[in-house]
Coordinates of N, CA, C and O in Angstrom, one line a residue:
C144 N 98.9 124.6 142.6 CA 100.1 124.6 141.4 C 100.0 123.3 140.9 O 100.4 122.4 141.6
I145 N 99.9 123.2 139.6 CA 100.4 121.8 138.9 C 101.8 121.3 139.2 O 101.7 120.1 139.3
R146 N 102.7 122.1 139.3 CA 103.8 121.6 139.7 C 104.1 121.0 140.9 O 104.6 119.9 141.2
D147 N 103.3 121.5 142.0 CA 103.3 120.9 143.3 C 102.6 119.4 143.2 O 103.1 118.8 143.9
S148 N 101.6 119.6 142.3 CA 100.7 118.1 142.3 C 101.6 117.2 141.8 O 101.6 116.0 142.2
I149 N 102.6 117.5 140.7 CA 103.5 116.6 140.1 C 104.5 115.9 141.1 O 104.8 114.9 141.2
N150 N 104.9 116.9 141.7 CA 106.1 116.8 142.9 C 105.3 115.9 143.8 O 106.1 114.6 144.1
A151 N 104.3 116.1 144.3 CA 103.6 115.1 145.3 C 103.3 113.8 144.8 O 103.6 113.0 145.6
E152 N 102.9 113.7 143.6 CA 102.7 112.3 143.1 C 103.9 111.6 142.6 O 103.8 110.1 142.6
Y153 N 104.8 112.2 142.3 CA 106.2 111.4 141.5 C 106.6 110.2 142.5 O 107.2 109.3 141.9
G154 N 106.6 110.8 143.7 CA 107.4 109.7 144.5 C 106.7 108.6 144.6 O 107.5 107.3 145.0
R155 N 105.3 108.2 144.3 CA 104.6 107.0 144.4 C 104.5 106.4 143.1 O 103.9 105.3 143.0
A156 N 105.0 106.9 141.8 CA 104.9 106.7 140.6 C 105.9 105.5 140.0 O 107.0 105.8 140.4
D157 N 105.6 104.6 139.4 CA 106.4 103.6 138.7 C 106.6 104.2 137.6 O 107.5 103.9 136.7
F158 N 105.5 104.7 136.8 CA 105.6 105.3 135.3 C 105.0 106.7 135.5 O 104.1 106.9 136.2
I159 N 105.8 107.5 134.8 CA 105.3 108.8 134.8 C 105.0 109.2 133.2 O 105.9 108.9 132.3
L160 N 103.6 109.6 133.0 CA 103.4 109.6 131.5 C 102.9 111.1 131.1 O 102.3 111.5 131.9
N161 N 103.7 111.7 130.3 CA 103.4 112.9 129.8 C 102.5 113.0 128.7 O 102.9 112.3 127.5
I162 N 101.3 113.6 128.4 CA 100.3 113.8 127.6 C 100.0 115.3 127.1 O 99.1 115.4 126.7
L163 N 101.1 116.1 128.1 CA 100.4 117.6 127.9 C 100.7 118.1 126.4 O 101.6 117.8 125.8
P164 N 100.2 119.2 126.4 CA 100.3 120.1 125.1 C 101.6 120.9 125.3 O 102.0 121.1 126.6
S165 N 101.9 121.5 124.2 CA 103.0 122.6 124.6 C 102.5 123.9 124.4 O 101.8 124.3 123.5
T166 N 102.7 124.6 125.8 CA 102.3 125.9 126.0 C 103.2 126.6 126.9 O 103.9 126.1 127.4
H167 N 103.0 127.8 127.0 CA 103.9 128.6 127.7 C 104.1 128.1 129.2 O 104.9 128.2 129.6
E168 N 102.9 127.5 129.4 CA 103.0 126.9 130.8 C 103.6 125.4 131.2 O 104.0 125.4 132.0
T169 N 103.6 124.8 129.9 CA 104.2 123.5 130.2 C 105.6 123.4 129.4 O 106.1 122.1 129.9
I170 N 106.3 124.2 129.0 CA 107.7 124.4 128.3 C 108.4 124.0 129.5 O 108.6 124.8 130.5
H171 N 109.3 122.9 129.5 CA 110.2 122.6 130.6 C 109.8 122.2 132.0 O 110.4 122.4 132.8
M172 N 108.4 122.0 132.0 CA 107.7 121.7 133.2 C 108.3 120.8 133.9 O 108.5 120.9 135.2
L173 N 108.8 119.8 133.4 CA 109.4 118.6 134.3 C 110.7 118.6 134.4 O 111.3 117.7 134.9
D174 N 111.7 119.8 134.1 CA 112.7 119.9 134.0 C 113.4 119.7 135.3 O 114.8 119.0 135.5
N175 N 113.0 120.0 136.5 CA 113.4 119.9 137.7 C 112.7 118.8 138.6 O 113.2 118.7 139.9
V176 N 111.8 118.3 138.0 CA 110.9 117.5 138.9 C 111.7 116.0 139.4 O 111.8 116.0 140.7
F177 N 112.5 115.5 138.5 CA 113.2 114.3 139.0 C 114.5 114.6 139.8 O 114.7 113.9 140.9
S178 N 115.2 115.7 139.6 CA 116.3 116.2 140.4 C 115.8 116.6 141.7 O 116.5 116.2 142.9
S179 N 114.6 117.7 141.9 CA 114.5 118.2 143.2 C 114.0 117.0 144.0 O 114.1 117.1 145.3
L180 N 113.1 116.2 143.6 CA 112.7 115.2 144.5 C 113.7 113.9 144.8 O 113.8 113.5 145.9
S181 N 114.7 114.1 144.1 CA 115.8 112.6 144.4 C 116.3 113.2 145.7 O 116.8 112.3 146.4
H182 N 116.6 114.5 146.0 CA 117.4 115.1 147.1 C 116.5 115.1 148.4 O 117.1 115.3 149.3
K183 N 115.3 114.9 148.4 CA 114.4 115.1 149.3 C 113.9 113.8 150.0 O 114.3 113.3 150.9
H184 N 112.8 113.4 149.3 CA 112.2 112.5 150.1 C 112.0 111.3 149.5 O 110.8 110.3 149.8
L185 N 112.7 110.9 148.4 CA 112.3 109.4 147.9 C 113.2 108.4 148.2 O 114.3 108.7 148.4
D186 N 112.8 107.3 148.3 CA 113.6 106.1 148.7 C 113.5 105.4 147.2 O 112.6 104.8 146.9
F187 N 114.6 105.5 146.8 CA 114.5 105.1 145.4 C 114.6 103.5 145.4 O 114.1 102.9 144.4
G188 N 115.3 103.0 146.4 CA 115.4 101.4 146.6 C 115.2 100.6 145.4 O 115.8 100.8 144.6
E189 N 114.3 99.7 145.7 CA 114.3 98.9 144.4 C 113.3 99.1 143.5 O 112.9 98.5 142.4
R190 N 112.6 100.3 143.7 CA 111.5 100.6 142.6 C 112.1 101.2 141.5 O 113.2 101.8 141.3
K191 N 111.3 100.8 140.3 CA 112.1 101.4 138.9 C 110.9 102.4 138.6 O 109.7 102.2 138.6
R192 N 111.7 103.3 138.0 CA 110.7 104.5 137.4 C 110.9 104.8 135.8 O 112.1 104.9 135.5
V193 N 110.0 104.8 135.2 CA 110.0 105.1 133.9 C 109.1 106.4 133.2 O 108.1 106.3 133.9
F194 N 110.0 107.1 132.5 CA 109.3 108.2 132.0 C 108.9 108.0 130.6 O 109.6 107.5 129.8
I195 N 107.5 108.3 130.4 CA 106.9 107.9 128.8 C 106.5 109.4 128.2 O 105.6 110.0 129.0
N196 N 107.0 109.7 127.3 CA 106.7 111.2 126.9 C 105.9 110.8 125.3 O 106.6 110.5 124.4
M197 N 104.5 111.3 125.4 CA 103.8 110.9 124.3 C 102.8 112.4 123.8 O 102.4 112.4 123.1
G198 N 103.3 113.3 124.7 CA 102.6 114.6 124.6 C 103.4 115.5 123.6 O 103.6 115.1 122.4
R199 N 104.1 116.3 124.2 CA 104.9 117.2 123.3 C 106.4 117.3 124.0 O 106.5 117.1 125.4
G200 N 107.3 117.1 123.3 CA 108.7 116.9 123.7 C 109.2 117.9 124.5 O 110.3 117.7 125.4
D201 N 108.8 119.1 124.4 CA 109.4 120.3 125.2 C 108.9 120.6 126.6 O 109.4 121.6 127.5
V202 N 108.2 119.6 127.3 CA 107.9 119.5 128.5 C 109.0 119.2 129.6 O 109.2 119.7 130.7
I203 N 110.1 118.7 128.6 CA 111.5 118.4 129.5 C 112.5 118.5 128.3 O 112.5 118.1 127.5
S204 N 113.4 119.3 129.0 CA 114.7 119.3 127.9 C 115.6 117.9 127.7 O 115.6 117.0 128.8
E205 N 116.1 117.9 126.7 CA 117.0 116.5 126.5 C 118.0 116.6 127.5 O 118.3 115.5 128.2
E206 N 118.6 117.5 127.8 CA 119.6 117.6 128.9 C 119.2 117.4 130.2 O 119.8 116.4 130.9
K207 N 118.1 117.6 130.8 CA 117.5 117.2 131.9 C 116.9 115.8 131.8 O 117.2 115.2 132.9
L208 N 116.7 115.2 130.6 CA 116.0 113.8 130.8 C 117.4 112.9 130.9 O 117.4 111.9 131.4
L209 N 118.3 113.4 130.1 CA 119.7 112.7 130.1 C 120.2 112.4 131.5 O 120.8 111.7 131.9
E210 N 120.2 113.7 132.2 CA 120.7 113.7 133.5 C 119.9 112.8 134.6 O 120.5 112.1 135.4
A211 N 118.5 112.8 134.4 CA 117.8 111.9 135.3 C 118.1 110.5 135.0 O 118.2 109.7 135.8
L212 N 118.3 110.2 133.8 CA 118.9 108.8 133.6 C 120.2 108.3 134.0 O 120.6 107.7 134.6
E213 N 121.0 109.4 133.8 CA 122.5 109.1 134.1 C 122.6 108.9 135.8 O 123.4 108.1 136.2
R214 N 121.9 109.8 136.5 CA 121.9 110.0 137.9 C 120.9 108.8 138.5 O 120.8 108.7 139.6
N215 N 120.3 108.0 137.6 CA 119.4 106.9 138.0 C 118.2 107.4 138.7 O 117.7 106.8 139.7
W216 N 117.6 108.8 138.5 CA 116.5 109.3 139.0 C 115.5 108.6 138.3 O 114.3 108.6 138.9
L217 N 115.7 108.1 136.9 CA 114.8 107.3 136.2 C 115.7 106.1 135.9 O 116.8 106.4 135.5
D218 N 114.8 105.0 135.6 CA 115.6 103.7 135.2 C 115.3 103.6 133.8 O 115.9 102.8 133.2
G219 N 114.4 104.4 133.0 CA 114.2 104.4 131.7 C 113.1 105.2 131.1 O 112.3 106.1 132.0
A220 N 113.2 105.5 129.9 CA 112.5 106.3 129.2 C 112.0 106.1 127.7 O 112.9 105.3 127.1
I221 N 110.6 106.1 127.5 CA 110.2 105.7 126.3 C 109.7 107.0 125.6 O 108.7 107.6 126.3
I222 N 110.2 107.4 124.5 CA 110.0 108.6 124.1 C 109.4 108.6 122.7 O 110.2 108.0 121.7
D223 N 108.3 109.1 122.3 CA 107.7 109.3 121.0 C 107.9 110.8 120.6 O 107.6 111.0 119.3
V224 N 108.1 111.8 121.4 CA 108.4 113.3 120.9 C 109.5 113.7 121.6 O 109.9 113.3 122.7
F225 N 110.0 114.7 121.0 CA 111.5 115.5 121.3 C 111.4 116.8 121.4 O 110.5 117.5 121.0
E226 N 112.4 117.2 122.4 CA 112.2 118.6 122.4 C 112.3 119.3 121.1 O 111.9 120.5 120.7
K227 N 113.4 119.1 120.3 CA 113.6 119.3 118.9 C 113.2 118.2 117.9 O 114.1 117.2 118.3
E228 N 112.7 118.5 117.1 CA 112.1 117.4 115.9 C 112.6 117.8 114.8 O 112.4 119.0 114.5
P229 N 113.2 116.9 113.8 CA 113.4 115.6 114.3 C 114.6 115.7 115.2 O 115.3 116.5 115.4
L230 N 114.7 114.4 116.1 CA 115.9 114.3 116.8 C 117.2 114.3 116.3 O 117.3 113.5 115.1
D231 N 118.0 114.8 116.4 CA 119.2 115.3 115.9 C 120.1 113.9 116.0 O 120.1 113.2 116.9
H232 N 120.6 113.5 114.6 CA 121.4 112.0 114.7 C 122.5 112.0 115.7 O 122.9 110.9 116.0
N233 N 122.8 113.1 116.2 CA 124.1 113.2 117.2 C 123.6 113.2 118.6 O 124.4 113.0 119.7
S234 N 122.2 113.1 118.6 CA 121.7 113.0 120.1 C 122.0 111.8 120.9 O 122.1 110.6 120.4
P235 N 122.6 112.0 122.2 CA 123.0 110.8 122.8 C 121.6 110.0 123.3 O 122.0 108.5 123.7
L236 N 120.4 110.4 123.0 CA 119.3 109.4 123.2 C 119.4 108.3 122.3 O 119.0 107.1 122.6
W237 N 119.8 108.4 121.3 CA 119.8 107.5 120.2 C 120.5 106.1 120.8 O 120.0 105.0 120.5
L238 N 121.4 106.3 121.4 CA 122.5 105.1 121.8 C 122.3 104.8 123.4 O 122.8 103.8 123.9
N239 N 121.3 105.5 124.0 CA 121.2 105.2 125.5 C 120.4 104.0 125.7 O 119.5 103.7 125.3
P240 N 121.0 103.0 126.4 CA 120.4 101.7 126.7 C 119.2 101.8 127.4 O 118.5 101.0 127.6
K241 N 119.0 102.8 128.2 CA 117.7 103.1 128.9 C 116.6 103.7 128.2 O 115.5 104.0 129.0
V242 N 117.0 104.1 127.1 CA 115.8 104.8 126.4 C 115.4 103.9 125.1 O 116.0 103.2 124.3
V243 N 114.1 103.9 125.2 CA 113.3 103.6 123.9 C 112.8 104.5 122.9 O 111.8 105.6 123.6
L244 N 113.0 104.8 121.7 CA 112.7 105.7 121.0 C 111.7 105.1 119.9 O 111.7 104.1 119.3
T245 N 110.6 106.1 119.7 CA 109.5 105.6 118.7 C 109.3 106.7 117.8 O 109.6 107.8 118.2
P246 N 108.7 106.3 116.6 CA 108.7 107.4 115.5 C 107.5 108.2 115.5 O 106.9 108.6 114.5
H247 N 107.4 108.9 116.6 CA 106.1 109.9 116.7 C 104.9 109.4 116.3 O 104.2 110.0 115.3
V248 N 104.5 108.2 116.5 CA 103.2 107.6 116.0 C 102.4 107.0 117.3 O 101.6 106.2 117.0
S249 N 102.6 107.6 118.5 CA 101.8 107.1 119.4 C 100.4 107.5 119.3 O 99.6 106.5 119.9
G250 N 99.9 108.1 118.5 CA 98.4 108.4 118.4 C 98.2 108.3 116.7 O 98.3 109.1 116.0
V251 N 97.8 107.1 116.6 CA 97.8 106.7 115.1 C 96.2 107.0 114.6 O 95.3 107.0 115.4
S252 N 96.1 107.9 113.8 CA 94.8 108.3 112.9 C 94.4 107.4 111.8 O 95.5 107.3 110.8
R253 N 93.5 106.8 111.8 CA 93.1 106.2 110.6 C 92.3 107.0 109.6 O 91.3 107.7 110.1
P254 N 92.4 106.8 108.4 CA 91.5 107.6 107.4 C 90.1 107.5 107.6 O 89.5 108.6 107.6
E255 N 89.7 106.3 108.1 CA 88.1 106.3 108.0 C 87.6 107.0 109.1 O 86.5 107.6 109.2
D256 N 88.5 107.0 110.4 CA 88.0 107.8 111.5 C 88.0 109.4 111.3 O 87.2 110.2 111.6
L257 N 89.1 109.7 110.6 CA 89.2 111.3 110.3 C 88.2 111.7 109.3 O 87.5 112.9 109.4
L258 N 87.4 110.7 108.3 CA 86.6 111.1 107.4 C 85.2 111.3 108.3 O 84.5 112.1 107.9
E259 N 85.0 110.4 109.3 CA 83.7 110.1 110.1 C 83.8 111.5 110.9 O 82.7 112.1 111.0
V260 N 84.8 112.0 111.4 CA 84.9 113.0 112.2 C 84.6 114.3 111.5 O 83.9 115.2 111.5
F261 N 85.2 114.5 110.2 CA 85.1 115.7 109.3 C 83.6 115.5 108.8 O 83.0 116.7 108.7
Q262 N 82.8 114.6 108.5 CA 81.6 114.3 108.0 C 80.7 115.0 109.0 O 79.8 115.8 108.6
R263 N 80.9 114.4 110.4 CA 80.0 115.0 111.5 C 80.0 116.5 111.5 O 79.1 117.3 111.8
N264 N 81.5 117.1 111.7 CA 81.6 118.3 111.7 C 81.0 119.1 110.6 O 80.6 120.2 110.8
F265 N 81.1 118.6 109.4 CA 80.7 119.4 108.4 C 78.9 119.5 108.6 O 78.4 120.6 108.3
K266 N 78.2 118.4 109.0 CA 76.8 118.3 109.1 C 76.5 119.5 110.3 O 75.5 120.4 110.1
H267 N 77.4 119.4 111.5 CA 77.2 120.4 112.4 C 77.1 121.8 111.8 O 76.5 122.7 112.1
Y268 N 78.4 122.1 111.1 CA 78.6 123.5 110.6 C 77.3 123.8 109.9 O 77.0 125.0 109.8
I269 N 76.9 123.0 108.8 CA 76.0 123.1 108.0 C 74.5 123.6 108.8 O 73.6 124.7 108.3
E270 N 74.4 122.9 109.9 CA 73.4 123.0 110.7 C 73.3 124.1 111.7 O 72.6 124.2 112.7
D271 N 74.5 125.0 111.7 CA 74.7 125.9 112.7 C 74.9 125.4 114.2 O 74.3 126.0 115.0
E272 N 75.6 124.1 114.2 CA 75.7 123.5 115.5 C 76.9 123.6 116.1 O 78.0 123.9 115.1
P273 N 77.3 123.5 117.2 CA 78.5 123.4 117.6 C 79.5 122.2 117.2 O 78.9 121.3 117.0
L274 N 80.7 122.9 116.9 CA 81.6 121.5 116.2 C 82.3 120.9 117.4 O 82.4 121.2 118.4
E275 N 82.5 119.8 116.9 CA 83.6 118.9 117.8 C 85.0 119.0 117.8 O 85.4 119.4 116.7
F276 N 85.7 118.8 118.8 CA 87.3 118.7 118.8 C 87.9 120.0 118.5 O 88.9 120.2 117.5
L277 N 87.3 121.1 118.9 CA 87.7 122.5 118.4 C 89.2 122.7 119.2 O 89.3 122.1 120.3
V278 N 89.9 123.5 118.6 CA 91.3 123.9 119.0 C 91.0 125.2 119.7 O 90.6 126.2 119.0
D279 N 91.6 125.5 121.1 CA 91.5 126.9 121.8 C 92.8 127.5 121.3 O 93.8 127.3 122.0
L280 N 93.0 128.4 120.6 CA 94.3 129.0 120.0 C 94.9 129.8 120.9 O 96.0 129.9 121.2
K281 N 93.9 130.3 122.1 CA 94.5 131.0 123.3 C 95.4 130.1 124.3 O 96.3 130.3 124.8
K282 N 94.7 128.9 124.2 CA 95.4 127.8 125.4 C 96.5 127.1 124.6 O 97.4 126.7 125.0
G283 N 96.4 127.0 123.2 CA 97.4 126.3 122.4 C 97.1 124.9 122.2 O 98.1 124.1 122.0
Y284 N 95.8 124.6 122.4 CA 95.5 122.9 122.2 C 94.3 123.0 122.0 O 93.3 123.8 122.4

């Protein structure tokens, strides 16, 4: 189970990076990871842990993320995506000193790169070849 793998590795991590898509399996997947481990076998000692979210914001609820920061299960968070977008102006994340917010630009796309991919895929399409970078609608990414 992926959640068991996350739990097993978290205790050794300095940085936890989320790049997961938003699917039925990943929504709120990390909600209880920080709290469940803090009670069991983690020596928080001098280790600093930072959560970086560049995937989809709904892998952890804003409430659970704030709880992890308030209880020092996390020492910081760098957030590029949010559970609800745009982030509400009243969200406590805006003023939290442990949080760095970025404007949802972790994956910059340059027009020349997009044009190159489009041209290649158009050629593949015309020549009845498999396309690159297809989205699987059943998987959600």
